[in-house]
mmCIF file of C-alpha atoms in Angstrom:
data_model
loop_
_atom_site.group_PDB
_atom_site.id
_atom_site.type_symbol
_atom_site.label_atom_id
_atom_site.label_comp_id
_atom_site.label_asym_id
_atom_site.label_seq_id
_atom_site.Cartn_x
_atom_site.Cartn_y
_atom_site.Cartn_z
ATOM 1 C CA MET A 41 -22.132 20.565 -4.535
ATOM 2 C CA GLY A 42 -22.880 17.412 -6.619
ATOM 3 C CA ALA A 43 -20.080 17.173 -8.701
ATOM 4 C CA PHE A 44 -17.572 17.236 -5.789
ATOM 5 C CA ASP A 45 -19.597 15.005 -3.468
ATOM 6 C CA PHE A 46 -16.882 12.290 -3.627
ATOM 7 C CA LEU A 47 -14.698 14.649 -1.883
ATOM 8 C CA ASP A 48 -17.166 14.686 1.146
ATOM 9 C CA ASP A 49 -15.198 11.536 2.267
ATOM 10 C CA VAL A 50 -11.931 13.586 2.339
ATOM 11 C CA ARG A 51 -13.482 16.470 3.869
ATOM 12 C CA ARG A 52 -14.729 14.373 6.886
ATOM 13 C CA MET A 53 -11.375 13.006 7.712
ATOM 14 C CA ASN A 54 -9.188 14.523 10.458
ATOM 15 C CA LYS A 55 -5.606 15.380 10.138
ATOM 16 C CA ARG A 56 -4.318 11.893 11.395
ATOM 17 C CA GLN A 57 -6.981 9.989 8.851
ATOM 18 C CA LEU A 58 -5.674 12.029 5.907
ATOM 19 C CA TYR A 59 -2.018 11.297 6.742
ATOM 20 C CA TYR A 60 -2.931 7.498 6.890
ATOM 21 C CA GLN A 61 -4.337 7.854 3.586
ATOM 22 C CA VAL A 62 -1.507 9.179 2.058
ATOM 23 C CA LEU A 63 0.841 6.662 3.752
ATOM 24 C CA ASN A 64 -1.766 3.955 2.620
ATOM 25 C CA PHE A 65 -0.922 5.039 -0.951
ATOM 26 C CA GLY A 66 2.952 5.290 -0.278
ATOM 27 C CA MET A 67 2.609 1.708 0.976
ATOM 28 C CA ILE A 68 1.273 0.634 -2.133
ATOM 29 C CA VAL A 69 3.820 2.243 -4.205
ATOM 30 C CA SER A 70 6.490 1.312 -1.611
ATOM 31 C CA SER A 71 5.682 -2.463 -1.740
ATOM 32 C CA ALA A 72 5.952 -2.845 -5.462
ATOM 33 C CA LEU A 73 9.530 -0.704 -5.024
ATOM 34 C CA MET A 74 10.851 -3.021 -2.355
ATOM 35 C CA ILE A 75 9.647 -6.357 -4.193
ATOM 36 C CA TRP A 76 11.494 -4.944 -7.218
ATOM 37 C CA LYS A 77 14.794 -4.024 -5.432
ATOM 38 C CA GLY A 78 14.479 -7.199 -3.267
ATOM 39 C CA LEU A 79 14.371 -9.182 -6.623
ATOM 40 C CA MET A 80 17.339 -7.272 -8.075
ATOM 41 C CA VAL A 81 19.299 -8.404 -4.497
ATOM 42 C CA LEU A 82 18.199 -11.860 -5.253
ATOM 43 C CA THR A 83 18.823 -12.211 -8.970
ATOM 44 C CA GLY A 84 22.071 -9.977 -8.884
ATOM 45 C CA SER A 85 20.773 -8.153 -11.875
ATOM 46 C CA GLU A 86 19.825 -4.473 -12.140
ATOM 47 C CA SER A 87 16.482 -5.282 -13.799
ATOM 48 C CA PRO A 88 15.504 -8.776 -13.180
ATOM 49 C CA ILE A 89 12.341 -8.778 -15.053
ATOM 50 C CA VAL A 90 12.100 -7.327 -18.708
ATOM 51 C CA VAL A 91 9.627 -7.444 -21.452
ATOM 52 C CA VAL A 92 10.322 -8.270 -24.878
ATOM 53 C CA LEU A 93 9.490 -5.466 -27.073
ATOM 54 C CA SER A 94 10.658 -6.711 -30.457
ATOM 55 C CA GLY A 95 10.147 -9.666 -32.731
ATOM 56 C CA SER A 96 13.735 -10.297 -33.138
ATOM 57 C CA MET A 97 13.870 -13.542 -31.223
ATOM 58 C CA GLU A 98 11.051 -15.228 -32.730
ATOM 59 C CA PRO A 99 9.961 -17.990 -32.625
ATOM 60 C CA ALA A 100 11.676 -18.280 -29.076
ATOM 61 C CA PHE A 101 10.211 -15.065 -27.590
ATOM 62 C CA HIS A 102 7.265 -12.880 -29.017
ATOM 63 C CA ARG A 103 6.598 -9.206 -28.240
ATOM 64 C CA GLY A 104 5.118 -9.139 -24.820
ATOM 65 C CA ASP A 105 6.674 -12.126 -23.310
ATOM 66 C CA LEU A 106 8.000 -11.702 -19.743
ATOM 67 C CA LEU A 107 11.476 -12.805 -18.910
ATOM 68 C CA LEU A 108 12.731 -13.408 -15.636
ATOM 69 C CA LEU A 109 16.621 -12.644 -15.678
ATOM 70 C CA THR A 110 19.630 -13.576 -13.211
ATOM 71 C CA ASN A 111 23.202 -12.268 -13.358
ATOM 72 C CA TYR A 112 25.339 -14.029 -10.938
ATOM 73 C CA ARG A 113 28.885 -12.958 -11.295
ATOM 74 C CA GLU A 114 30.635 -16.777 -11.087
ATOM 75 C CA GLU A 115 28.281 -18.453 -13.887
ATOM 76 C CA PRO A 116 30.187 -18.243 -17.081
ATOM 77 C CA ILE A 117 28.704 -16.912 -20.416
ATOM 78 C CA ARG A 118 28.075 -19.664 -22.986
ATOM 79 C CA VAL A 119 27.410 -20.050 -26.570
ATOM 80 C CA GLY A 120 23.531 -20.660 -26.891
ATOM 81 C CA GLU A 121 22.651 -18.837 -23.958
ATOM 82 C CA ILE A 122 20.072 -15.759 -24.126
ATOM 83 C CA VAL A 123 21.448 -12.522 -22.614
ATOM 84 C CA VAL A 124 19.955 -9.209 -22.278
ATOM 85 C CA PHE A 125 22.540 -6.311 -22.654
ATOM 86 C CA LYS A 126 22.857 -2.582 -23.119
ATOM 87 C CA ILE A 127 24.439 -0.505 -25.629
ATOM 88 C CA GLU A 128 25.722 2.547 -25.102
ATOM 89 C CA GLY A 129 23.616 5.307 -26.671
ATOM 90 C CA ARG A 130 20.400 3.115 -26.490
ATOM 91 C CA ASP A 131 17.887 3.424 -23.845
ATOM 92 C CA ILE A 132 16.247 0.004 -24.038
ATOM 93 C CA PRO A 133 18.201 -3.281 -23.337
ATOM 94 C CA ILE A 134 18.203 -5.946 -25.989
ATOM 95 C CA VAL A 135 17.510 -9.700 -25.848
ATOM 96 C CA HIS A 136 19.579 -11.841 -28.121
ATOM 97 C CA ARG A 137 21.440 -15.073 -28.083
ATOM 98 C CA VAL A 138 25.159 -15.301 -27.583
ATOM 99 C CA LEU A 139 26.867 -16.675 -30.977
ATOM 100 C CA LYS A 140 30.537 -16.651 -30.034
ATOM 101 C CA VAL A 141 32.578 -16.392 -26.870
ATOM 102 C CA HIS A 142 36.129 -15.698 -26.223
ATOM 103 C CA GLU A 143 37.539 -16.135 -22.842
ATOM 104 C CA ARG A 144 41.120 -15.170 -21.576
ATOM 105 C CA GLU A 145 42.590 -17.110 -18.513
ATOM 106 C CA ASP A 146 42.742 -13.776 -16.366
ATOM 107 C CA GLY A 147 38.773 -13.893 -16.417
ATOM 108 C CA TYR A 148 38.387 -11.485 -19.338
ATOM 109 C CA VAL A 149 35.273 -12.321 -21.537
ATOM 110 C CA LYS A 150 34.218 -10.896 -24.780
ATOM 111 C CA PHE A 151 31.112 -12.214 -26.950
ATOM 112 C CA LEU A 152 29.054 -11.647 -29.872
ATOM 113 C CA THR A 153 25.372 -12.040 -30.121
ATOM 114 C CA LYS A 154 22.737 -12.331 -32.672
ATOM 115 C CA GLY A 155 18.633 -12.388 -32.666
ATOM 116 C CA ASP A 156 17.109 -15.765 -33.805
ATOM 117 C CA ASN A 157 14.871 -13.987 -36.362
ATOM 118 C CA ASN A 158 17.690 -11.656 -37.630
ATOM 119 C CA SER A 159 19.596 -12.437 -40.734
ATOM 120 C CA VAL A 160 22.895 -10.991 -39.635
ATOM 121 C CA ASP A 161 24.660 -10.781 -36.271
ATOM 122 C CA ASP A 162 24.550 -7.686 -33.934
ATOM 123 C CA ARG A 163 27.636 -5.863 -34.854
ATOM 124 C CA GLY A 164 25.464 -3.290 -36.853
ATOM 125 C CA LEU A 165 23.507 -2.764 -33.537
ATOM 126 C CA TYR A 166 26.396 -2.076 -31.196
ATOM 127 C CA ALA A 167 27.989 1.314 -30.573
ATOM 128 C CA LYS A 168 30.181 2.766 -33.542
ATOM 129 C CA GLY A 169 33.312 0.643 -33.526
ATOM 130 C CA GLN A 170 32.327 -1.821 -31.056
ATOM 131 C CA LEU A 171 32.955 -5.384 -32.200
ATOM 132 C CA TRP A 172 32.335 -7.196 -28.709
ATOM 133 C CA LEU A 173 30.239 -7.307 -25.798
ATOM 134 C CA GLU A 174 31.880 -7.720 -22.414
ATOM 135 C CA LYS A 175 30.535 -8.600 -19.083
ATOM 136 C CA LYS A 176 29.986 -5.100 -17.936
ATOM 137 C CA ASP A 177 27.381 -4.661 -20.784
ATOM 138 C CA VAL A 178 25.123 -7.655 -19.308
ATOM 139 C CA VAL A 179 21.895 -6.886 -17.732
ATOM 140 C CA GLY A 180 21.178 -10.574 -17.188
ATOM 141 C CA ARG A 181 20.538 -13.968 -18.444
ATOM 142 C CA ALA A 182 17.063 -15.317 -19.311
ATOM 143 C CA LYS A 183 16.162 -17.950 -17.077
ATOM 144 C CA ALA A 184 12.307 -18.290 -17.120
ATOM 145 C CA PHE A 185 9.421 -16.635 -19.161
ATOM 146 C CA LEU A 186 5.892 -16.285 -19.324
ATOM 147 C CA PRO A 187 4.432 -15.876 -22.679
ATOM 148 C CA TYR A 188 2.274 -12.443 -23.348
ATOM 149 C CA ALA A 189 2.325 -11.547 -19.594
ATOM 150 C CA GLY A 190 3.864 -8.559 -20.344
ATOM 151 C CA ILE A 191 1.271 -7.025 -23.144
ATOM 152 C CA VAL A 192 -0.108 -4.418 -20.899
ATOM 153 C CA THR A 193 3.940 -2.943 -20.737
ATOM 154 C CA ILE A 194 3.700 -2.823 -24.692
ATOM 155 C CA LEU A 195 0.209 -1.219 -24.708
ATOM 156 C CA MET A 196 1.661 1.503 -22.136
ATOM 157 C CA ASN A 197 5.002 1.886 -24.255
ATOM 158 C CA ASP A 198 2.934 2.465 -27.269
ATOM 159 C CA TYR A 199 0.292 4.868 -26.020
ATOM 160 C CA PRO A 200 1.900 6.905 -23.012
ATOM 161 C CA LYS A 201 -1.259 8.768 -22.560
ATOM 162 C CA PHE A 202 -3.143 5.456 -21.478
ATOM 163 C CA LYS A 203 -0.381 4.665 -18.938
ATOM 164 C CA TYR A 204 -0.692 8.301 -17.428
ATOM 165 C CA ALA A 205 -4.594 7.798 -17.647
ATOM 166 C CA ILE A 206 -4.468 4.906 -15.429
ATOM 167 C CA LEU A 207 -1.928 5.944 -13.080
ATOM 168 C CA GLY A 208 -3.671 8.994 -12.265
ATOM 169 C CA PHE A 209 -7.017 7.674 -11.868
ATOM 170 C CA LEU A 210 -5.655 4.860 -9.357
ATOM 171 C CA GLY A 211 -3.855 7.626 -7.293
ATOM 172 C CA ILE A 212 -6.974 9.497 -7.139
ATOM 173 C CA PHE A 213 -9.332 6.509 -6.360
ATOM 174 C CA VAL A 214 -6.639 5.424 -3.401
ATOM 175 C CA LEU A 215 -6.302 9.015 -2.316
ATOM 176 C CA THR A 216 -10.076 9.721 -2.009
ATOM 177 C CA HIS A 217 -11.617 6.620 -0.777
ATOM 178 C CA ARG A 218 -11.268 5.788 2.957
ATOM 179 C CA GLU A 219 -9.606 2.284 3.393
ATOM 180 C CA MET B 435 -22.061 27.616 21.233
ATOM 181 C CA ALA B 436 -22.160 23.930 20.743
ATOM 182 C CA PRO B 437 -25.976 23.216 19.469
ATOM 183 C CA PHE B 438 -25.343 25.838 17.065
ATOM 184 C CA LYS B 439 -22.186 24.147 15.297
ATOM 185 C CA GLU B 440 -24.327 21.107 14.812
ATOM 186 C CA ILE B 441 -27.086 22.692 12.899
ATOM 187 C CA LYS B 442 -24.314 24.249 10.664
ATOM 188 C CA GLU B 443 -22.756 21.047 9.785
ATOM 189 C CA LYS B 444 -23.556 19.404 6.398
ATOM 190 C CA PRO B 445 -25.603 16.347 7.005
ATOM 191 C CA VAL B 446 -23.550 12.940 6.125
ATOM 192 C CA LYS B 447 -24.692 11.739 2.742
ATOM 193 C CA ILE B 448 -23.452 8.435 1.758
ATOM 194 C CA ASP B 449 -23.586 6.050 -1.255
ATOM 195 C CA LYS B 450 -25.858 3.631 1.042
ATOM 196 C CA TRP B 451 -24.516 0.388 -1.079
ATOM 197 C CA ASP B 452 -20.895 0.988 -0.193
ATOM 198 C CA THR B 453 -20.158 -1.086 3.056
ATOM 199 C CA GLY B 454 -17.053 1.018 3.748
ATOM 200 C CA ALA B 455 -19.035 4.242 3.418
ATOM 201 C CA LEU B 456 -21.612 2.985 5.905
ATOM 202 C CA LYS B 457 -19.333 1.665 8.606
ATOM 203 C CA ASN B 458 -17.124 5.065 8.347
ATOM 204 C CA ALA B 459 -20.571 7.041 8.745
ATOM 205 C CA LEU B 460 -21.604 4.784 11.588
ATOM 206 C CA ASP B 461 -18.074 4.735 13.346
ATOM 207 C CA ASP B 462 -17.935 8.692 12.967
ATOM 208 C CA GLY B 463 -21.247 8.986 14.633
ATOM 209 C CA ALA B 464 -20.469 7.030 17.556
ATOM 210 C CA LYS B 465 -17.212 8.845 17.931
ATOM 211 C CA LYS B 466 -19.420 12.376 17.738
ATOM 212 C CA VAL B 467 -21.470 10.942 20.596
ATOM 213 C CA LEU B 468 -18.417 10.440 23.023
ATOM 214 C CA ILE B 469 -16.276 13.188 21.972
ATOM 215 C CA ASP B 470 -18.592 16.143 20.679
ATOM 216 C CA ILE B 471 -21.647 15.367 23.156
ATOM 217 C CA HIS B 472 -20.257 13.936 25.831
ATOM 218 C CA GLY B 473 -17.102 15.861 25.832
ATOM 219 C CA TYR B 474 -14.509 12.964 26.493
ATOM 220 C CA LYS B 475 -10.876 13.452 25.358
ATOM 221 C CA GLU B 476 -10.035 11.420 22.411
ATOM 222 C CA SER B 477 -6.713 9.205 22.771
ATOM 223 C CA HIS B 478 -4.747 8.891 19.513
ATOM 224 C CA ARG B 479 -2.228 6.621 21.090
ATOM 225 C CA LEU B 480 -3.226 3.333 18.975
ATOM 226 C CA MET B 481 -3.680 5.269 15.755
ATOM 227 C CA ASP B 482 -0.376 6.849 16.287
ATOM 228 C CA GLY B 483 1.451 3.666 16.859
ATOM 229 C CA ARG B 484 0.149 2.473 13.434
ATOM 230 C CA LEU B 485 1.176 5.609 11.648
ATOM 231 C CA PHE B 486 4.630 5.656 13.228
ATOM 232 C CA ILE B 487 5.232 1.851 11.948
ATOM 233 C CA CYS B 488 3.781 3.070 8.572
ATOM 234 C CA THR B 489 6.010 6.046 8.178
ATOM 235 C CA ILE B 490 9.061 4.228 9.240
ATOM 236 C CA ALA B 491 8.492 1.452 6.456
ATOM 237 C CA ILE B 492 8.073 4.060 3.961
ATOM 238 C CA GLY B 493 11.061 5.816 5.198
ATOM 239 C CA PHE B 494 13.194 2.718 4.456
ATOM 240 C CA ALA B 495 11.447 2.452 0.934
ATOM 241 C CA LEU B 496 12.605 6.117 0.153
ATOM 242 C CA PHE B 497 16.093 5.611 1.330
ATOM 243 C CA ALA B 498 16.306 2.598 -0.729
ATOM 244 C CA LEU B 499 15.138 4.432 -3.593
ATOM 245 C CA VAL B 500 17.608 7.494 -3.019
ATOM 246 C CA TRP B 501 20.532 5.565 -2.384
ATOM 247 C CA ASP B 502 20.177 3.402 -5.254
ATOM 248 C CA TYR B 503 19.858 6.484 -7.390
ATOM 249 C CA LEU B 504 23.141 7.590 -6.022
ATOM 250 C CA TYR B 505 25.144 4.326 -6.138
ATOM 251 C CA PRO B 506 23.743 2.360 -8.935
ATOM 252 C CA PHE B 507 22.934 -1.205 -8.275
ATOM 253 C CA PRO B 508 25.888 -3.619 -7.677
ATOM 254 C CA LEU B 509 27.227 -0.896 -5.402
ATOM 255 C CA SER B 510 23.946 -0.441 -3.418
ATOM 256 C CA ARG B 511 23.498 -4.137 -3.113
ATOM 257 C CA ASN B 512 23.875 -4.458 0.653
ATOM 258 C CA VAL B 513 21.817 -1.360 1.426
ATOM 259 C CA LEU B 514 19.113 -2.540 -0.861
ATOM 260 C CA MET B 515 18.878 -5.721 0.909
ATOM 261 C CA THR B 516 18.715 -4.289 4.379
ATOM 262 C CA CYS B 517 16.083 -1.883 3.338
ATOM 263 C CA ALA B 518 13.948 -4.760 1.484
ATOM 264 C CA LEU B 519 14.241 -6.917 4.412
ATOM 265 C CA SER B 520 13.418 -4.141 7.271
ATOM 266 C CA TYR B 521 10.390 -3.078 5.088
ATOM 267 C CA PHE B 522 8.511 -6.519 4.835
ATOM 268 C CA PHE B 523 9.643 -6.869 8.603
ATOM 269 C CA LEU B 524 7.888 -3.825 9.552
ATOM 270 C CA MET B 525 4.979 -5.067 7.238
ATOM 271 C CA GLY B 526 4.738 -7.629 9.274
ATOM 272 C CA ILE B 527 4.996 -6.113 12.464
ATOM 273 C CA LEU B 528 1.906 -3.812 11.145
ATOM 274 C CA THR B 529 0.045 -6.567 10.616
ATOM 275 C CA LEU B 530 0.448 -8.057 14.113
ATOM 276 C CA TYR B 531 -0.217 -4.456 15.562
ATOM 277 C CA LEU B 532 -3.649 -4.482 13.415
ATOM 278 C CA SER B 533 -4.703 -7.773 14.378
ATOM 279 C CA TYR B 534 -3.595 -7.963 18.199
ATOM 280 C CA ILE B 535 -3.296 -4.482 19.472
ATOM 281 C CA GLU B 536 -5.369 -2.176 17.509
ATOM 282 C CA LYS B 537 -8.268 -5.011 16.845
ATOM 283 C CA GLY B 538 -10.560 -2.779 14.889
ATOM 284 C CA ILE B 539 -10.751 -0.217 17.939
ATOM 285 C CA PHE B 540 -11.538 3.260 16.041
ATOM 286 C CA LEU B 541 -11.942 5.283 19.197
ATOM 287 C CA VAL B 542 -10.189 5.523 22.448
ATOM 288 C CA ALA B 543 -11.958 8.134 24.475
ATOM 289 C CA LEU B 544 -10.821 9.043 27.784
ATOM 290 C CA GLU B 545 -13.218 10.171 30.527
ATOM 291 C CA GLN B 546 -11.775 12.411 32.837
ATOM 292 C CA ASP B 547 -12.447 12.424 36.561
ATOM 293 C CA ARG B 548 -13.737 15.892 37.459
ATOM 294 C CA ALA B 549 -11.635 16.342 40.467
ATOM 295 C CA MET B 550 -8.784 15.261 38.247
ATOM 296 C CA MET B 551 -7.778 12.896 41.314
ATOM 297 C CA GLU B 552 -8.144 9.590 39.718
ATOM 298 C CA PRO B 553 -6.958 7.885 36.619
ATOM 299 C CA ASP B 554 -9.044 8.572 33.422
ATOM 300 C CA ASN B 555 -11.608 5.821 32.480
ATOM 301 C CA GLU B 556 -11.256 4.541 29.067
ATOM 302 C CA TRP B 557 -14.105 3.713 26.797
ATOM 303 C CA LYS B 558 -12.988 1.601 23.605
ATOM 304 C CA LEU B 559 -15.135 1.313 20.592
ATOM 305 C CA SER B 560 -14.573 -0.992 17.864
ATOM 306 C CA SER B 561 -17.034 -2.364 15.138
ATOM 307 C CA SER B 562 -17.612 -4.595 12.265
ATOM 308 C CA LEU B 563 -19.951 -4.673 9.298
ATOM 309 C CA ARG B 564 -19.265 -7.408 6.818
ATOM 310 C CA LYS B 565 -19.711 -7.016 3.074
ATOM 311 C CA TYR B 566 -23.215 -7.773 1.769
ATOM 312 C CA ASP B 567 -24.240 -7.817 5.490
ATOM 313 C CA ASP B 568 -26.803 -5.236 6.799
ATOM 314 C CA THR B 569 -26.053 -5.982 10.406
ATOM 315 C CA TYR B 570 -23.474 -3.580 12.319
ATOM 316 C CA HIS B 571 -22.151 -4.574 15.317
ATOM 317 C CA LEU B 572 -20.643 -2.017 17.459
ATOM 318 C CA THR B 573 -18.605 -3.210 20.726
ATOM 319 C CA MET B 574 -18.183 -0.694 23.458
ATOM 320 C CA ILE B 575 -15.436 -1.589 26.176
ATOM 321 C CA PHE B 576 -15.116 0.367 29.442
ATOM 322 C CA VAL B 577 -11.934 0.400 31.465
ATOM 323 C CA ASP B 578 -12.149 1.360 34.729
ATOM 324 C CA GLY B 579 -9.302 3.849 35.662
ATOM 325 C CA LYS B 580 -8.912 3.131 39.199
ATOM 326 C CA THR B 581 -9.660 -0.795 39.349
ATOM 327 C CA LYS B 582 -8.442 -1.421 35.971
ATOM 328 C CA GLU B 583 -11.622 -3.605 35.658
ATOM 329 C CA GLU B 584 -12.658 -4.062 32.046
ATOM 330 C CA ARG B 585 -16.442 -4.439 30.919
ATOM 331 C CA SER B 586 -17.618 -4.685 27.404
ATOM 332 C CA ALA B 587 -21.040 -4.657 25.583
ATOM 333 C CA THR B 588 -22.242 -5.354 22.047
ATOM 334 C CA VAL B 589 -25.038 -4.195 20.321
ATOM 335 C CA SER B 590 -26.056 -5.393 16.738
ATOM 336 C CA ARG B 591 -28.418 -3.155 14.586
ATOM 337 C CA ARG B 592 -29.424 -3.180 10.959
ATOM 338 C CA VAL B 593 -27.949 -0.302 9.352
ATOM 339 C CA ASP B 594 -31.357 0.794 7.551
ATOM 340 C CA ASN B 595 -32.365 1.928 10.957
ATOM 341 C CA PHE B 596 -30.010 4.995 10.645
ATOM 342 C CA PHE B 597 -30.285 5.708 6.975
ATOM 343 C CA ASP B 598 -32.819 7.322 4.743
ATOM 344 C CA GLU B 599 -33.520 6.320 1.539
ATOM 345 C CA ASN B 600 -31.235 8.636 -0.153
ATOM 346 C CA GLY B 601 -28.224 7.426 2.212
ATOM 347 C CA VAL B 602 -28.403 10.520 4.598
ATOM 348 C CA PHE B 603 -27.081 9.588 8.095
ATOM 349 C CA CYS B 604 -29.718 10.105 10.660
ATOM 350 C CA PHE B 605 -27.662 10.988 13.677
ATOM 351 C CA ASP B 606 -30.657 11.538 16.009
ATOM 352 C CA LEU B 607 -31.740 7.972 15.418
ATOM 353 C CA TYR B 608 -28.449 6.505 16.162
ATOM 354 C CA LYS B 609 -27.464 8.714 19.256
ATOM 355 C CA PRO B 610 -29.850 6.879 21.489
ATOM 356 C CA VAL B 611 -28.428 3.568 20.794
ATOM 357 C CA ILE B 612 -24.734 4.555 21.749
ATOM 358 C CA ASP B 613 -26.429 6.319 24.623
ATOM 359 C CA ARG B 614 -28.224 3.231 25.788
ATOM 360 C CA LEU B 615 -24.992 0.891 25.130
ATOM 361 C CA LYS B 616 -22.981 3.437 27.390
ATOM 362 C CA GLN B 617 -25.572 3.674 30.161
ATOM 363 C CA ASP B 618 -25.932 -0.187 30.168
ATOM 364 C CA LEU B 619 -21.998 -0.424 30.853
ATOM 365 C CA SER B 620 -22.132 2.510 33.585
ATOM 366 C CA ASN B 621 -25.219 0.805 35.259
ATOM 367 C CA GLU B 622 -23.269 -2.445 35.639
ATOM 368 C CA LYS B 623 -20.692 -0.331 37.355
ATOM 369 C CA LYS B 624 -23.169 0.906 40.034
ATOM 370 C CA LYS B 625 -24.647 -2.280 40.824
ATOM 371 C CA ASP B 626 -20.980 -3.698 41.836
#
């Protein structure tokens, strides 16, 4: 007794209430998931919202800025646009500006990128032997941004224990408190 | 053996400043009067409806998650769209269900006819306790099984009537209030 008094709430619930409690927690998670998947469908991008993790695009974007991406097939890639792309062998996508574009009549496109704050183009970042990016590497193109809105993500990325502590605490809170 | 069981039960102790806990304790108390003491049968129909809607909705979300994992994004587009739309549609249905069908009813108790000849009478309980308010409103609805006639009565009491300094729920002070409310509804029936 005493230390576990907060579990009394749970002890007094019947089977249906317990199940609803779990469902309630599930619905919080599912709502977030379905909003995310819905955004994916709307924007055509596999990751419609990203957080800028490095300072390579300063002064346009700073660490912690939130970007909204779209990736419509029919929209051509143009010089000066800011694209988010994946490189084989790297987990984290990169946000950089398009520097050069080559287009063929059959629709094939290859392009080169560079970070505004970097002194050289991105060939050094690409996979070994890769000189150009192609359409399949693109995650999306930056359409809007919210300055510093993603700072929590940066904190969580830098301190993983902080992330698990918050998630664990929220989970226990939702499961043990009735409605 | 019923009286012994009650004594063994740990008294309900709550944080008396927590509105939600107060309401739950009072709701549970009212349920105990009708189900444990009067021996009515609890009908789970309303809650089962809600659980059903929630389960289906979460099913859609899980399906979308698994499908997207098996067939990564551009391929899974149509499935994701269907799941997301169905999910939000079901959330809308859930909101409607809660506000127009369940309407805060936390207990449906069936009073069975002893001879099992007539349909059950229904007792429905709903309650409200607003945040920062100390008045608990309990509404009891009686539906006559035979005539389908509906009668309701509401009682409003300050919550501090039923809890002591430490937040221990005083069931013996609360039970008469419920019995009285129930009696009022039953008497009305006899007058007719």
